[in-house]
Coordinates of C-alpha atoms and ligand atoms in Angstrom, one line a residue:
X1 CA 0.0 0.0 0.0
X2 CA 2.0 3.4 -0.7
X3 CA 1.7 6.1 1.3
X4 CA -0.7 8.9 -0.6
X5 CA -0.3 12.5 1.4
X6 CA -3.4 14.7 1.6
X7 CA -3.5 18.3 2.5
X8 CA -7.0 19.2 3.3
X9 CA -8.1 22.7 3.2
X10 CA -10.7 23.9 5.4
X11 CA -12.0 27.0 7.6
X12 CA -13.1 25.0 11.1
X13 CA -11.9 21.3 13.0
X14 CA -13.3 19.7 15.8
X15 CA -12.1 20.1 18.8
X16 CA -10.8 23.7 18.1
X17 CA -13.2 25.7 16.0
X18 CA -17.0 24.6 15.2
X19 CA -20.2 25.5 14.0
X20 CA -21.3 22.4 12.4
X21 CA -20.3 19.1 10.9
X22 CA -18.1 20.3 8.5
X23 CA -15.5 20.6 11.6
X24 CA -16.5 17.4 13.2
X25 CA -16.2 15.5 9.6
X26 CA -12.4 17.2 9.0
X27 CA -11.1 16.5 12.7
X28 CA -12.4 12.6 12.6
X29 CA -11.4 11.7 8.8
X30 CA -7.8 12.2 8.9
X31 CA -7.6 9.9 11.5
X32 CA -9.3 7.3 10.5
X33 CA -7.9 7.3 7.3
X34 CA -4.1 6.7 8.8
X35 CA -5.3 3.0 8.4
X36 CA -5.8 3.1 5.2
X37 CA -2.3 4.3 4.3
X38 CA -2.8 8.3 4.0
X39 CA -1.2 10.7 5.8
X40 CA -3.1 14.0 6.1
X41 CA -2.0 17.6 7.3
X42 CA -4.8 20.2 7.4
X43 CA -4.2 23.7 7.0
X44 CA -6.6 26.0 9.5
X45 CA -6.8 29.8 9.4
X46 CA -4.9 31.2 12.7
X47 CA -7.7 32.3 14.8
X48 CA -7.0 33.1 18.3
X49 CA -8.2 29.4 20.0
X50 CA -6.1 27.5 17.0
X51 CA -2.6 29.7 18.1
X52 CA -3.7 28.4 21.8
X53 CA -4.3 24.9 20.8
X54 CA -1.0 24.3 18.4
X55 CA 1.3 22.7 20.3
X56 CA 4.9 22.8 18.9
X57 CA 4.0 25.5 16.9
X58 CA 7.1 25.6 14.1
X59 CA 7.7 28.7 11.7
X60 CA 7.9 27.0 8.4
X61 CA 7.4 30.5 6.2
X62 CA 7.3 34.1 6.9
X63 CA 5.6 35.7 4.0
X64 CA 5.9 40.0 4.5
X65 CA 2.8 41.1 3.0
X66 CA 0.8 38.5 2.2
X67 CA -3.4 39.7 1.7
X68 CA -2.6 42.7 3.0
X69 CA -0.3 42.1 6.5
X70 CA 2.6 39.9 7.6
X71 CA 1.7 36.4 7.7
X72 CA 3.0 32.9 9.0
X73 CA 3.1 29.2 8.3
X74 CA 3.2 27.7 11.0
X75 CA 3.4 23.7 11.7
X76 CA 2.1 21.6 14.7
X77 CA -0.5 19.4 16.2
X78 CA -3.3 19.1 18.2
X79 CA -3.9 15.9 19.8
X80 CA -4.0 13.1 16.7
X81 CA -4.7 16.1 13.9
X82 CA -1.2 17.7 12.0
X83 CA -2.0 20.8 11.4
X84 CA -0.6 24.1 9.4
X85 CA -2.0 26.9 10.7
X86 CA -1.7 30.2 8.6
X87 CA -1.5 33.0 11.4
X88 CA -2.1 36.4 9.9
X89 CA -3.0 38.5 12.2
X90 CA -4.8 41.0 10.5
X91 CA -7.0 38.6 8.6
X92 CA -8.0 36.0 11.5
X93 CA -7.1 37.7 14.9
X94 CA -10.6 37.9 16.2
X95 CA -12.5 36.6 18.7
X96 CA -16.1 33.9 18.5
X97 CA -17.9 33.6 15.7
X98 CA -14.9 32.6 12.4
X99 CA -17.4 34.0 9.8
X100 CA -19.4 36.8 11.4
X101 CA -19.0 39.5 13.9
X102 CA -20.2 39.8 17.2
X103 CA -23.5 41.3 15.9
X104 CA -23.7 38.3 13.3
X105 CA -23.0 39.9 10.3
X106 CA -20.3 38.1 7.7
X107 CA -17.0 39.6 7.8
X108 CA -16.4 42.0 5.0
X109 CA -13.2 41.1 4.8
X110 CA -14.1 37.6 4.5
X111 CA -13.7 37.1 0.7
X112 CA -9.3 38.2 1.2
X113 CA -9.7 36.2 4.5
X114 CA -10.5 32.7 2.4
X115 CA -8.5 33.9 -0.6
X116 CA -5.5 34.0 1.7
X117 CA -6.5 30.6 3.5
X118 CA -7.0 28.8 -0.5
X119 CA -3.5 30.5 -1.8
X120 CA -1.4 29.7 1.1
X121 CA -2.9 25.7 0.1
X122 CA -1.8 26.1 -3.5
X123 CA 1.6 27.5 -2.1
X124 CA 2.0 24.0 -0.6
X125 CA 0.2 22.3 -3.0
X126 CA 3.3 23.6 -5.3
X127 CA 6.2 22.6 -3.0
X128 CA 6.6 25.5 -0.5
X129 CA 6.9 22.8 2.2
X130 CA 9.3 20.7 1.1
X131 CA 9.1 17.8 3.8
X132 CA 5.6 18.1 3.2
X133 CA 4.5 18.4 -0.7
X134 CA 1.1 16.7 -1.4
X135 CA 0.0 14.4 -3.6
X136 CA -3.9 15.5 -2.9
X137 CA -5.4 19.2 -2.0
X138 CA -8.5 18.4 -0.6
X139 CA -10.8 21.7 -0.7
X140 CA -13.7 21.7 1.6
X141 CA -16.7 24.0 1.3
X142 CA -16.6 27.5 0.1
X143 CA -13.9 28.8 1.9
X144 CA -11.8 26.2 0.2
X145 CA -12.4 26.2 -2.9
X146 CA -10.2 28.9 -4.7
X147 CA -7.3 27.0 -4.1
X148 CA -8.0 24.4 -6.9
X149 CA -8.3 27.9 -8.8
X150 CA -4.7 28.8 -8.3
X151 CA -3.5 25.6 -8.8
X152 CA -5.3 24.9 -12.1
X153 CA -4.7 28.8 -13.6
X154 CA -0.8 28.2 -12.8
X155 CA 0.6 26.0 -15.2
X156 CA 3.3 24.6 -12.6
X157 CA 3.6 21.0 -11.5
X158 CA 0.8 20.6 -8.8
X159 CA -1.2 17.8 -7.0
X160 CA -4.2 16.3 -7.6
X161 CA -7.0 18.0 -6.5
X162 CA -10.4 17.2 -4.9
X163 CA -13.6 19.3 -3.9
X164 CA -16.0 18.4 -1.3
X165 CA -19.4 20.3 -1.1
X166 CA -20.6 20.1 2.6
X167 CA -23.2 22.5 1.8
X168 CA -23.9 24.5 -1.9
X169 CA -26.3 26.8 -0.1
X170 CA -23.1 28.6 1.3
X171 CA -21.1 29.6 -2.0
X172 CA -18.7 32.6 -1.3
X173 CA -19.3 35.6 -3.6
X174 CA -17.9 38.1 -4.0
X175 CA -17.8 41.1 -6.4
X176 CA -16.1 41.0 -9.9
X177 CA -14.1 43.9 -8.6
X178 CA -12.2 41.9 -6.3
X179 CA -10.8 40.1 -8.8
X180 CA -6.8 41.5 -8.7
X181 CA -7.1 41.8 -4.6
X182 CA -7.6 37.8 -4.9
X183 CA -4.5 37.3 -7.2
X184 CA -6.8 35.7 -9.7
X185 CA -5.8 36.5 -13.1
X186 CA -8.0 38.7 -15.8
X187 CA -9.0 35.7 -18.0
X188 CA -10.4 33.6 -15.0
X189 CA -13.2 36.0 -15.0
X190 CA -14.9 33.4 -17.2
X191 CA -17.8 31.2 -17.6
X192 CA -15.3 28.3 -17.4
X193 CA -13.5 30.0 -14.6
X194 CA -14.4 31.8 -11.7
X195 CA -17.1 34.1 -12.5
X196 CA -20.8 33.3 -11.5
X197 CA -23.5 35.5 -12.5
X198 CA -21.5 38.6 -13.0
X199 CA -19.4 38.0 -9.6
X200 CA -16.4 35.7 -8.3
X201 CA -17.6 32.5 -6.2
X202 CA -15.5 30.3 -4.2
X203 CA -17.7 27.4 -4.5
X204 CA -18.2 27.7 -8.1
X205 CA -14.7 27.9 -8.8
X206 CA -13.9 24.9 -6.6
X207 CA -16.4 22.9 -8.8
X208 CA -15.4 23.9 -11.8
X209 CA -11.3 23.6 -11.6
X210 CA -11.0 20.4 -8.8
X211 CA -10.1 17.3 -11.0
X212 CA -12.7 15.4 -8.3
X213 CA -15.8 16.8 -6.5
X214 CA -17.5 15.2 -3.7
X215 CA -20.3 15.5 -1.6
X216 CA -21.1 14.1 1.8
X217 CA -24.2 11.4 1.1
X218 CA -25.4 10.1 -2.7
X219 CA -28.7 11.3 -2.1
X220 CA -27.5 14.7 -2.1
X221 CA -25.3 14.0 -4.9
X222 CA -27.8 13.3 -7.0
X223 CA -30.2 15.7 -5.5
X224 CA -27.2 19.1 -6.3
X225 CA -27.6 18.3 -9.9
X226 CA -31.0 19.0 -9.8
X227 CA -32.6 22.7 -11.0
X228 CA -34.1 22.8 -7.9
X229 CA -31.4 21.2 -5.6
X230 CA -28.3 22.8 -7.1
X231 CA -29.2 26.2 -5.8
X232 CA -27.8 27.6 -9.4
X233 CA -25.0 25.3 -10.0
X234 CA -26.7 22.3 -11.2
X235 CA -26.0 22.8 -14.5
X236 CA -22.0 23.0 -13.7
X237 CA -23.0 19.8 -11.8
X238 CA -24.4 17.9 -14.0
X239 CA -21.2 18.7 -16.6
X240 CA -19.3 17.5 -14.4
X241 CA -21.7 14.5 -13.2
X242 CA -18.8 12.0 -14.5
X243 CA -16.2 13.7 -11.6
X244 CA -18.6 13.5 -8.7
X245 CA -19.5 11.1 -6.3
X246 CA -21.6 10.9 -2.8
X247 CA -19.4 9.4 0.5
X248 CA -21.5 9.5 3.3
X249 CA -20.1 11.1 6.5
X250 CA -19.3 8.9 9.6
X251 CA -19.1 10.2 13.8
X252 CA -16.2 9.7 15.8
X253 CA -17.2 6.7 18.0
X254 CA -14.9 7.7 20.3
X255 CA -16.2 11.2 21.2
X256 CA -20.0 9.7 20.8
X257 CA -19.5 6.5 22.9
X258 CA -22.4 6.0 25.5
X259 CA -20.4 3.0 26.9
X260 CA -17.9 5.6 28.8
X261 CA -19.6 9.2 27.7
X262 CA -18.6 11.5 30.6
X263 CA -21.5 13.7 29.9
X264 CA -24.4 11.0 30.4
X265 CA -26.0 10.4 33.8
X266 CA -25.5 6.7 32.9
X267 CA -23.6 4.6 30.6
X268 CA -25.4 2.0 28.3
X269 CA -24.8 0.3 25.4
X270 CA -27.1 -1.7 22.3
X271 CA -26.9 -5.0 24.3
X272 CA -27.7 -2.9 28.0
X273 CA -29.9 -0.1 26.9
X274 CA -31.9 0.1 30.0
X275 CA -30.1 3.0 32.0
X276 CA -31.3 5.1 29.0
X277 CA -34.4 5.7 31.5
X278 CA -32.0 7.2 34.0
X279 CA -30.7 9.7 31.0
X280 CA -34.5 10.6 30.0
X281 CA -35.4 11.2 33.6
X282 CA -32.1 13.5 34.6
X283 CA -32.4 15.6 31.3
X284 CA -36.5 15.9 32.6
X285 CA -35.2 17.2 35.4
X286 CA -32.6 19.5 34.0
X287 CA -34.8 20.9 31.8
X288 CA -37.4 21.4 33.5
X289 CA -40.0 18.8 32.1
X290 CA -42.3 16.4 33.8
X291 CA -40.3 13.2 34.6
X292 CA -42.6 11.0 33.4
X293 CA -41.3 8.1 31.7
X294 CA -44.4 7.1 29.2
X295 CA -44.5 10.5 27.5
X296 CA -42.3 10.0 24.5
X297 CA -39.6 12.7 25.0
X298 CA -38.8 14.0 21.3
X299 CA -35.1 15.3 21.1
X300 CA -33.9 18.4 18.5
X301 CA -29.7 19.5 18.8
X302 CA -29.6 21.8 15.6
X303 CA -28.6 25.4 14.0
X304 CA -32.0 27.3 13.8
X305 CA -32.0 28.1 10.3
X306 CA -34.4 27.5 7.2
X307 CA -32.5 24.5 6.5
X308 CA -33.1 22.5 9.3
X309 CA -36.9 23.0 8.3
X310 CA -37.6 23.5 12.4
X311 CA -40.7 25.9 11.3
X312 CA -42.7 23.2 10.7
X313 CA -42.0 21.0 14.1
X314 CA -42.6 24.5 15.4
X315 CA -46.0 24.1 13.8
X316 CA -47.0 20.7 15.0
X317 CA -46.7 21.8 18.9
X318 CA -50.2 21.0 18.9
X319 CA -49.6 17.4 17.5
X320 CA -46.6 17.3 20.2
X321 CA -49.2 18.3 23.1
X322 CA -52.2 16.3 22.0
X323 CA -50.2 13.0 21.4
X324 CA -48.8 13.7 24.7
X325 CA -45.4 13.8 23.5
X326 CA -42.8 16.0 25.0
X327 CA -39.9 18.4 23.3
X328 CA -36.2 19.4 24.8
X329 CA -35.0 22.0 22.0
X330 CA -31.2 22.9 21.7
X331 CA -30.4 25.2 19.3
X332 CA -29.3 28.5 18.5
X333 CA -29.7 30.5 15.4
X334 CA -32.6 32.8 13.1
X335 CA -34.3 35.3 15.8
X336 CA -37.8 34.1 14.7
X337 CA -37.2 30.9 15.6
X338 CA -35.6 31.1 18.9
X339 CA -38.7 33.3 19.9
X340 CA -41.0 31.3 18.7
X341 CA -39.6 28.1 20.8
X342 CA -39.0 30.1 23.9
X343 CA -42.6 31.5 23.6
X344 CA -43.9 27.7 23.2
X345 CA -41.6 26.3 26.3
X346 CA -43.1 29.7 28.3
X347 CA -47.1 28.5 27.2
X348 CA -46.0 24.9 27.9
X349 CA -43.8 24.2 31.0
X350 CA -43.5 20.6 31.9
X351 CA -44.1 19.9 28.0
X352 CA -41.7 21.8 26.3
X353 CA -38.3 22.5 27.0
X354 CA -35.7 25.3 25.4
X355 CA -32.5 26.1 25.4
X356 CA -31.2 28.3 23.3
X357 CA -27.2 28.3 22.9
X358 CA -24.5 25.9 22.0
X359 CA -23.6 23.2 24.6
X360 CA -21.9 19.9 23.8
X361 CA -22.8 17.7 26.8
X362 CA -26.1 18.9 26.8
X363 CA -26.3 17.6 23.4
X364 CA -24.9 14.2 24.5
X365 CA -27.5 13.9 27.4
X366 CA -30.3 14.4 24.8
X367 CA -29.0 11.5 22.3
X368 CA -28.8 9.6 25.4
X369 CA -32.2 10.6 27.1
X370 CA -34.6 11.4 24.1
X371 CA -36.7 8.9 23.2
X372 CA -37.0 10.3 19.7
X373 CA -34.8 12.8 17.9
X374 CA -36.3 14.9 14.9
X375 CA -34.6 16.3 11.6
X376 CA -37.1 17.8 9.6
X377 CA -34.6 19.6 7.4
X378 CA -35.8 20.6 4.0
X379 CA -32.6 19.9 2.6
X380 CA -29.6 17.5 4.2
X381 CA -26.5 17.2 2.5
X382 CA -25.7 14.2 5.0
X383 CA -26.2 15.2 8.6
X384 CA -24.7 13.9 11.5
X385 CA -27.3 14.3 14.3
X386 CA -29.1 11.6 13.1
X387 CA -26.2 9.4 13.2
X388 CA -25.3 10.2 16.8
X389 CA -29.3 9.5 17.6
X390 CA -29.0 5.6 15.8
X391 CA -25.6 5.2 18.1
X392 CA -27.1 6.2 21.4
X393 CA -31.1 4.4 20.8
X394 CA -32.7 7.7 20.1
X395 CA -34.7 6.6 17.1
X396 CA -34.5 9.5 14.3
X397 CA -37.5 10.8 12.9
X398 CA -36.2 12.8 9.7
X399 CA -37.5 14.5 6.6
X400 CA -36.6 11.8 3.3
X401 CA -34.3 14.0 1.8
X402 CA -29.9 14.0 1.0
X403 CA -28.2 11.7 3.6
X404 CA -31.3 11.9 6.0
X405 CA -32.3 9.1 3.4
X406 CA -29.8 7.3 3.2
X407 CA -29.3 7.2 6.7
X408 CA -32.7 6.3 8.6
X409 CA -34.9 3.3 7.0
X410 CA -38.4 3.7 7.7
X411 CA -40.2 1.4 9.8
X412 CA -43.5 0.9 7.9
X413 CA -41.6 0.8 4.5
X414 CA -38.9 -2.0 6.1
X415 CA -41.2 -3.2 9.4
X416 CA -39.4 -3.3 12.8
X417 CA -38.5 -7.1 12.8
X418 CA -35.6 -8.1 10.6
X419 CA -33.2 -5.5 11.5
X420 CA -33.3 -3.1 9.1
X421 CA -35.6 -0.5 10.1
X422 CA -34.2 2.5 12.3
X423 CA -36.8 5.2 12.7
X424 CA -39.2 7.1 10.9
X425 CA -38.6 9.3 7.6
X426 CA -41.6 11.2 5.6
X427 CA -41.7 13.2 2.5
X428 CA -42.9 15.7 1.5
X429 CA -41.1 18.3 3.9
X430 CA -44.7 20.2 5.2
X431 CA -46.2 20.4 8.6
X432 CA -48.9 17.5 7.7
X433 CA -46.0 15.3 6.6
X434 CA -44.2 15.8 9.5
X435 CA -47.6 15.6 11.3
X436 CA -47.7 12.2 10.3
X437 CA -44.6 10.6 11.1
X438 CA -44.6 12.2 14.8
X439 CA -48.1 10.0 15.0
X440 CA -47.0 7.0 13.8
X441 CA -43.8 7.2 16.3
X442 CA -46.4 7.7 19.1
X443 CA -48.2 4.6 18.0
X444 CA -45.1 2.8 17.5
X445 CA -43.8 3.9 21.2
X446 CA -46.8 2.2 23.0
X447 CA -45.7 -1.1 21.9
X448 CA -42.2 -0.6 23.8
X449 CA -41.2 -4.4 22.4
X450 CA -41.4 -3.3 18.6
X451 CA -39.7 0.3 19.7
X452 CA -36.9 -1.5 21.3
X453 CA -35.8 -3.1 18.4
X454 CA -36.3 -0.3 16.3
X455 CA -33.8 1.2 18.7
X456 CA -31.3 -1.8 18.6
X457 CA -31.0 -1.7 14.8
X458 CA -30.2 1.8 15.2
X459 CA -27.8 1.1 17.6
X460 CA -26.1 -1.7 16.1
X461 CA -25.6 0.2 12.7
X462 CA -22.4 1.1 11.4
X463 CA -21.9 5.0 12.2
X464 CA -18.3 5.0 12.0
X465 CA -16.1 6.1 9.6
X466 CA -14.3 3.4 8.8
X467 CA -15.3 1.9 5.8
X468 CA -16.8 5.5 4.7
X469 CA -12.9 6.6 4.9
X470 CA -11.8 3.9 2.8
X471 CA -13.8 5.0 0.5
X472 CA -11.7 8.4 0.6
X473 CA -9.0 6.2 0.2
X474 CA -10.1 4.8 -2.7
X475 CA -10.5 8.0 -4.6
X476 CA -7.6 9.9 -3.6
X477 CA -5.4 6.6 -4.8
X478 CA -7.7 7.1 -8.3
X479 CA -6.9 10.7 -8.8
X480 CA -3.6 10.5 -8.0
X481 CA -3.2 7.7 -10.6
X482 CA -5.1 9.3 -13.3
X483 CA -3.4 12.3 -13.0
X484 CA 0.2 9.6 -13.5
X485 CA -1.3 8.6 -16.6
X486 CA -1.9 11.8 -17.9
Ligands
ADP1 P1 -24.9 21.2 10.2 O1 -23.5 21.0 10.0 O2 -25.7 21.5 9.0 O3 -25.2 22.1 11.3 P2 -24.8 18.4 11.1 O4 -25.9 17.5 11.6 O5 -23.9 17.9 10.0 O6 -25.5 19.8 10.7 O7 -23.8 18.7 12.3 C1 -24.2 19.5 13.4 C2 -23.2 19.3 14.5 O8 -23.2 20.3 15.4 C3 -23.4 18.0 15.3 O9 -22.2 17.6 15.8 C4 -24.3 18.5 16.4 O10 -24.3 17.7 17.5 C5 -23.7 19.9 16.7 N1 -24.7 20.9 17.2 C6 -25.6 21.6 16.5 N2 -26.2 22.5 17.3 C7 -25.7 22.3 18.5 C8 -26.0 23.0 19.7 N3 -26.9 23.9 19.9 N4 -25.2 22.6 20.8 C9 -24.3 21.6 20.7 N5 -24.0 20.9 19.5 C10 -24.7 21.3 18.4
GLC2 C1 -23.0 20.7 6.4 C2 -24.3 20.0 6.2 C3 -24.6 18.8 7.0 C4 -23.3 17.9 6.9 C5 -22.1 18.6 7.4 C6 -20.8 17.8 7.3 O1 -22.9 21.5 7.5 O2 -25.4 21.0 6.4 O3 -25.6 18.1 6.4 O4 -23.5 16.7 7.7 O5 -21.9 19.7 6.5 O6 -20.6 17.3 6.1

């Protein structure tokens, strides 16, 4: 097996910086792919809490002006992840949020912010490191994805290059005038190169230049070269439908292990799953809710944004209260929705529970203490919540679209017996869909045999990534030999 070397690109990585599972998908894959022979270094922008968390932090480049200010490589690690971490001060040296500022708005600066992050990759990508020079740039998401640009417009030698799309709602654009500030040259500012409806987008130019593109489940694969799905770039996908493939995500089984989770009031596991009543009734009382244990407790851990299609859970409250169900909400995001939950949990105490914020063990107790946990999202690219619930017995109860569907198998389509169905999915993403699936649960629930081993095939399902990294594997080995043959 030779040894392929990967440097992936991206803007977030678990445990340092997150505000989704685009960081919890780049700080577990390297790691499990060291099995399948690749070595991977990932190069981070240098906010504030990655220069804390480097440890040996080595100067490998000092660059005077680089995007406007002095600028750094520097090399280290952090726990099993190599990193590079490009500190320039005047691009990343500020505090929370890494897109927005304290008030929530993007950046302005964010388009020479990215740029910077996507050139100093090329630079490596081209042999500025010599002990490291790669034989893969793996671009992730928008923030990425002008550093196939560079590498394609350049006509030096240059590694093989791959694009994932986490999510093509979030593109990066930018206006035309921008175009020198980026370093991009005149003639990029094509329909075959950057340029995207009169502007410059990241994304676009990711898709168009990376010799690979990949997505994060083959639902959404198929579903991003769609009109309706590709949110504008369906066409571009479609050209390129040869290049792109769908690799589902995986969790780190080691951070979401209910056998020794330090955040659970009680450990359990697929063949003990019985102190999952001790979970249910300590996040009742935490929250606030009535510790009953026959009310099916229905879990959400999710941004609050159209996406996630909360609106319409918001909606069936009534279905929630007359079934007898109960909610615990986490979740932080759009205004609207925050009020509208807290106003609910205010009308509803004992019923409905809220918190608004971002809290990791919280969100541990609920997989391990919900009896149910919903994803109505009107679009998923894969989705990882789900694939915590299945680990830790709370039986999903999703919307049938991207890796939601490939993910959750529906118990009336497959029946509970046989082990293959997991939860409940329903389509089309409205209120009176959703409406529906939260009954059937409830019927379901009252026949606890048939809802236990809906909850064991959940729980003995294959989450991790290991044979989803090999599959990584597989295609960085590909490009890297196509490219040979060229
Ligand atoms: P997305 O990346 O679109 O937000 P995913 O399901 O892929 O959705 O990943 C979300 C990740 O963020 C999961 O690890 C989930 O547990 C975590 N998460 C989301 N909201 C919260 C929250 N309010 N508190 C703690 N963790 C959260
Ligand atoms: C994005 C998507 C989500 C996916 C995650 C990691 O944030 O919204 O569905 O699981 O990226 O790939």
């Amino acid at each position: 097996m030779t040894q392929v070397r990967v440097l992936a690109v991206v803007s977030e990585i678990y445990p340092i910086v997150k505000t989704g599972g685009l960081a919890d998908v780049v700080g577990a894959l390297p790691i499990a792919l060291r099995a399948d022979g690749i070595e991977t270094r990932t190069l981070v922008p240098g906010y504030p809490d990655v220069i804390k968390a480097l440890v040996v932090a080595e100067e490998l480049l000092h660059v005077p002006d680089f995007f406007g200010g002095p600028a750094r490589l520097l090399g280290g690690s952090h726990g099993s992840l190599d990193l590079f971490v490009l500190d320039a001060p005047h691009l990343y040296a500020r505090p929370g949020n890494p897109y927005v500022t304290p008030d929530g708005i993007d950046w302005p600066d964010n388009g020479m912010r990215f740029a910077a992050l996507s050139k100093m990759a090329a630079e490596i990508g081209q042999g500025a490191i010599p002990s490291f020079v790669p034989d893969v740039l793996h671009a992730h998401d928008w923030q990425a994805g002008l550093a196939p640009a560079y590498l394609h417009l350049t006509h030096r030698p240059r590694p093989a290059t791959v694009m994932t799309v986490h999510n093509l709602a979030y593109q990066g654009r930018f206006p035309h005038h921008m175009l020198a500030a980026f370093g991009l040259p005149p003639e990029s500012f094509s329909i075959h190169g950057v340029e995207y409806y009169g502007a410059i987008s990241f994304l676009k130019a990711g898709l168009q230049f990376a010799d690979r593109i990949t997505t994060v489940s083959p639902t959404y694969a198929r579903e991003i070269q769609t009109d309706e799905g590709g949110m504008g770039l369906g066409g571009l996908l479609r050209e390129r439908s040869q290049v792109l493939s769908g690799i589902l995500n995986g969790i780190d089984i080691s951070v979401w292990d209910p056998e020794i989770d330090p955040d659970i009031a009680a450990r359990f596991s697929a063949t003990e799953p019985a102190p999952r009543a001790v979970n249910k009734l300590a996040l009742q009382r935490r929250l606030g809710l009535d510790p009953s244990p026959n009310a099916l407790l229905l879990g959400v851990v999710s941004r609050l944004s159209w996406q996630k299609g909360l609106d319409i859970l918001l909606e069936n409250v009534p279905t929630i209260l007359g079934e007898g169900m109960q909610l615990a909400l986490l979740g932080s995001g759009d205004a609207d929705l925050q009020q509208g939950y807290q106003a609910a949990a205010k009308a509803h105490a004992g019923r409905i529970a809220v918190v608004i914020g971002y809290d990791e063990a919280l969100a541990h107790l609920i997989q391990a203490g919900a009896d149910a946990l919903a994803v109505p999202s009107r679009f998923e690219p894969c989705g990882l919540t789900q694939l915590c619930a299945l680990r830790y017995g709370a039986v999903p109860i999703v919307s049938q679209v991207g890796g939601l569907a490939d993910t959750v198998m529906d118990a009336g389509e497959a029946g509970t017996a046989g082990g293959v169905a997991t939860g409940f999915t329903f389509g089309p993403v409205t209120a009176e869909a959703l409406d529906g699936a939260l009954r059937r649960a409830n019927i379901l629930w009252q026949d606890r045999p048939a809802w236990r081993s809906l909850q064991t095939n959940g729980m003995s399902t294959d989450v991790s990534w290991r044979n989803r990294a090999s599959r990584y594997a597989a295609l960085y080995r590909d490009v890297v030999a196509g490219r040979r043959n060229q």
